[in-house]
Amino acid sequence: MKQFVCRVATIENLTPNVYRIVLALPESIEFQAGQYIQVVMGERDKRPFSIASCPSKTSELELHIGATSDNPYAMEVLQKMRDTGEITIEAPLGEAWLRSDSERPIILIAGGTGFSYTWSILQAHLRSASKRPVTLYWGGRKPEDLYLDKQLQELSAHHENMHYRPVVEQAPESWHGAQGLVHHAVMAEQTDLNEADIYVAGRFEMVRVIRDAFHAQGLPLSQLYGDALAFI
């Protein structure tokens, strides 16, 4: 892990409240799929965000940040990026990266912008020579919250080993995915959780529920990955 002062190269909307951020690093770094950065707001104020980029030796990092006026944790970071055009980060961090040496099927579970964590892992897996099946479950309140839905449908159509299951709480009649909570969809469709490696990102409450419910269904905790697990 090193500290960098990064130029903010891109800030663009993915939804009205979700932003794609591209940070230009002063030097190239290497990271693993599923790692994160910390934005340094102060000596004792460091705020983690998942890296959405596909891992490689790179001089740019992509983030997906959900920021609303009632969420100062993220909004203050976004405002500082806009005001100064730069940000100090620590990178790379995290232990919940893709275990590419495993032969078990992969299940990715994302809530909201937790998708950025699973997006990095998914891209890395699809670009590898591995034929392990990978299923992505992405949950949101409404279809519009799943900002890369069309791209994920196209990826799934082009990769035999990839399956994409969008899940929303409020679904129109024309909705092509599941309705309800994302972990309920996983439990309804995946009967052999103990045979998979599962990667999860989202609100701490969601991760806690998934940990407890999946473990009760036989999933060894050693096969469940997510940096939030260290804090709950």
C-alpha positions as a printed Julia matrix, in Angstrom:
232×3 Matrix{Float64}:
   0.0     0.0     0.0
   1.25    3.48   -0.93
  -0.15    6.98   -0.71
  -0.72    8.96   -3.91
  -1.97   12.41   -4.85
  -4.21   11.75   -7.86
  -5.61   14.06  -10.49
  -9.37   13.7   -10.94
  -9.6    12.96  -14.66
 -13.34   12.19  -14.93
 -16.51   12.78  -12.96
 -19.64   11.68  -14.79
 -23.1    10.5   -13.84
 -24.07    6.84  -14.17
 -27.41    7.62  -12.51
 -28.6    10.89  -10.92
 -26.9     9.82   -7.67
 -24.09    7.51   -8.8
 -20.87    8.86  -10.27
 -18.11    7.27  -12.31
 -14.79    8.69  -11.16
 -11.49    8.16  -12.95
  -8.36    9.01  -10.97
  -5.05    9.58  -12.76
  -2.2     8.23  -10.64
   1.27    9.8   -10.59
   2.75    6.33  -11.23
   1.5     2.93  -12.31
   0.4     0.43   -9.67
  -0.72   -3.18   -9.64
  -3.76   -4.42   -7.74
  -5.92   -7.51   -7.44
  -9.54   -7.83   -8.56
 -11.66   -6.94   -5.55
  -9.3    -4.58   -3.75
 -10.14   -1.03   -2.68
  -8.65    2.39   -2.02
  -8.95    4.79    0.9
  -9.54    8.47    0.24
  -7.54   10.47    2.75
  -9.75   13.3     4.01
  -7.67   13.83    7.15
  -5.06   12.1     9.29
  -7.77   10.09   11.04
 -10.42   10.3     8.33
  -9.88    7.73    5.58
 -12.86    6.57    3.53
 -12.82    3.28    1.58
 -14.17    2.82   -1.97
 -13.95   -0.29   -4.13
 -11.89   -0.21   -7.31
 -14.15   -0.83  -10.32
 -11.3    -1.16  -12.82
 -10.16   -4.46  -14.28
  -6.85   -5.25  -12.58
  -3.67   -4.61  -14.5
  -0.61   -2.47  -14.14
  -2.3     0.85  -14.59
  -1.96    4.58  -14.07
  -5.75    5.09  -13.77
  -8.34    3.82  -11.3
 -12.1     3.82  -11.8
 -14.53    4.22   -8.9
 -18.34    4.15   -8.73
 -19.52    6.39   -5.9
 -23.09    6.81   -4.74
 -23.47   10.32   -3.32
 -26.6    12.14   -2.18
 -27.14   15.28   -0.11
 -28.11   13.16    2.92
 -24.91   11.09    2.63
 -22.06   13.41    3.65
 -19.61   10.49    3.85
 -19.53   10.2     0.05
 -20.74   13.68   -0.9
 -17.85   15.39    0.89
 -15.38   13.27   -1.08
 -17.11   14.11   -4.35
 -17.2    17.82   -3.5
 -13.5    17.84   -2.63
 -12.72   16.23   -5.99
 -14.76   18.89   -7.78
 -13.29   21.79   -5.81
  -9.61   20.85   -5.98
  -9.33   18.57   -9.01
  -7.2    16.16   -7.01
  -7.44   13.75   -4.11
  -5.04   11.84   -1.87
  -5.56    8.09   -1.73
  -3.99    4.99   -0.22
  -3.92    1.93   -2.5
  -4.26   -0.93   -2.96
  -5.98   -2.36    0.13
  -8.15   -5.34    0.98
  -7.98   -9.11    1.35
 -11.21  -10.1    -0.43
  -9.75  -10.4    -3.91
 -10.57  -13.05   -6.5
  -9.08  -16.44   -5.61
  -8.19  -17.49   -9.15
  -6.53  -20.73   -8.01
  -9.87  -22.17   -6.83
 -11.9   -24.49   -9.06
 -15.27  -23.79   -7.42
 -18.02  -21.87   -9.26
 -18.11  -18.14   -8.48
 -21.16  -16.29   -7.16
 -20.93  -12.48   -7.05
 -23.49  -10.57   -4.98
 -23.76   -6.79   -5.09
 -26.1    -4.31   -3.49
 -26.17   -0.86   -5.13
 -22.71    0.56   -5.79
 -21.24   -2.53   -4.15
 -21.4    -3.56   -7.8
 -18.03   -1.85   -8.38
 -16.34   -4.58   -6.3
 -17.98   -7.38   -8.26
 -17.43   -5.57  -11.58
 -13.66   -5.67  -11.11
 -13.78   -9.38  -10.24
 -16.12  -10.21  -13.13
 -13.96   -8.42  -15.69
 -10.81  -10.15  -14.43
 -12.44  -13.57  -14.54
 -13.89  -13.16  -18.03
 -10.52  -12.0   -19.36
  -8.77  -15.04  -17.9
  -8.56  -18.5   -19.46
 -10.69  -19.97  -16.68
 -13.95  -21.71  -17.6
 -15.31  -21.64  -14.03
 -18.96  -20.58  -14.11
 -19.66  -17.15  -12.65
 -23.08  -15.82  -11.66
 -23.62  -12.16  -10.81
 -26.59  -11.11   -8.66
 -27.01   -7.34   -8.58
 -29.69   -5.83   -6.37
 -31.24   -2.37   -6.39
 -34.48   -0.64   -5.54
 -35.52    0.06   -9.14
 -34.31   -1.04  -12.59
 -32.71    2.38  -13.17
 -30.35    1.73  -10.24
 -28.65   -1.07  -12.18
 -26.69    1.3   -14.37
 -24.79   -1.32  -16.41
 -27.75   -3.67  -16.84
 -27.68   -3.66  -20.65
 -23.93   -4.19  -20.81
 -24.17   -7.1   -18.39
 -26.93   -8.71  -20.45
 -24.68   -8.45  -23.51
 -21.71   -9.91  -21.65
 -23.81  -12.82  -20.45
 -24.94  -13.51  -24.02
 -21.32  -13.64  -25.2
 -19.84  -15.77  -22.4
 -21.19  -19.29  -21.89
 -19.79  -19.46  -18.35
 -21.41  -16.18  -17.19
 -24.92  -15.76  -15.82
 -26.43  -12.43  -14.82
 -29.37  -12.1   -12.43
 -30.61   -8.55  -11.81
 -32.88   -8.17   -8.77
 -34.98   -5.12   -7.86
 -37.42   -4.4    -5.07
 -39.79   -2.33   -7.23
 -40.27   -4.03  -10.6
 -42.47   -3.0   -13.55
 -44.41   -5.67  -15.43
 -41.81   -5.67  -18.19
 -38.93   -6.42  -15.79
 -36.6    -9.16  -17.04
 -35.06  -10.15  -13.69
 -36.12  -11.18  -10.22
 -38.08   -9.09   -7.71
 -37.32   -8.77   -4.01
 -34.11   -8.76   -1.99
 -30.96   -9.89   -3.72
 -29.94  -12.52   -1.15
 -33.41  -14.09   -1.33
 -32.93  -14.56   -5.08
 -29.59  -16.25   -4.47
 -31.03  -18.6    -1.86
 -33.99  -19.47   -4.09
 -31.82  -20.33   -7.09
 -28.57  -21.66   -5.61
 -29.16  -24.91   -3.76
 -25.5   -25.88   -3.26
 -23.92  -22.79   -1.75
 -21.25  -24.93   -0.07
 -19.85  -25.78   -3.51
 -19.22  -22.14   -4.52
 -16.88  -19.26   -3.75
 -19.06  -16.25   -2.91
 -17.99  -12.6    -3.12
 -20.27   -9.97   -1.62
 -20.35   -6.17   -1.36
 -23.01   -3.73   -0.23
 -24.31   -2.21    2.96
 -22.96   -3.79    6.13
 -26.47   -4.89    7.15
 -26.87   -6.79    3.87
 -23.49   -8.46    4.18
 -24.26   -9.51    7.76
 -27.58  -11.08    6.75
 -25.92  -12.92    3.85
 -23.15  -14.25    6.07
 -25.56  -15.61    8.66
 -28.16  -16.98    6.23
 -25.69  -18.63    3.87
 -23.66  -20.15    6.7
 -26.87  -21.61    8.11
 -27.42  -23.25    4.71
 -24.02  -24.91    4.81
 -21.63  -22.38    3.26
 -18.2   -22.54    4.94
 -17.21  -19.02    5.97
 -13.81  -19.67    4.39
 -15.61  -19.57    1.0
 -17.26  -16.2     1.63
 -15.3   -13.07    0.69
 -15.98   -9.4     1.32
 -14.01   -6.73    3.12
 -17.09   -5.75    5.14
 -16.88   -9.14    6.88
 -13.91   -7.89    8.9
 -16.09   -5.19   10.49
 -19.33   -7.06   11.32
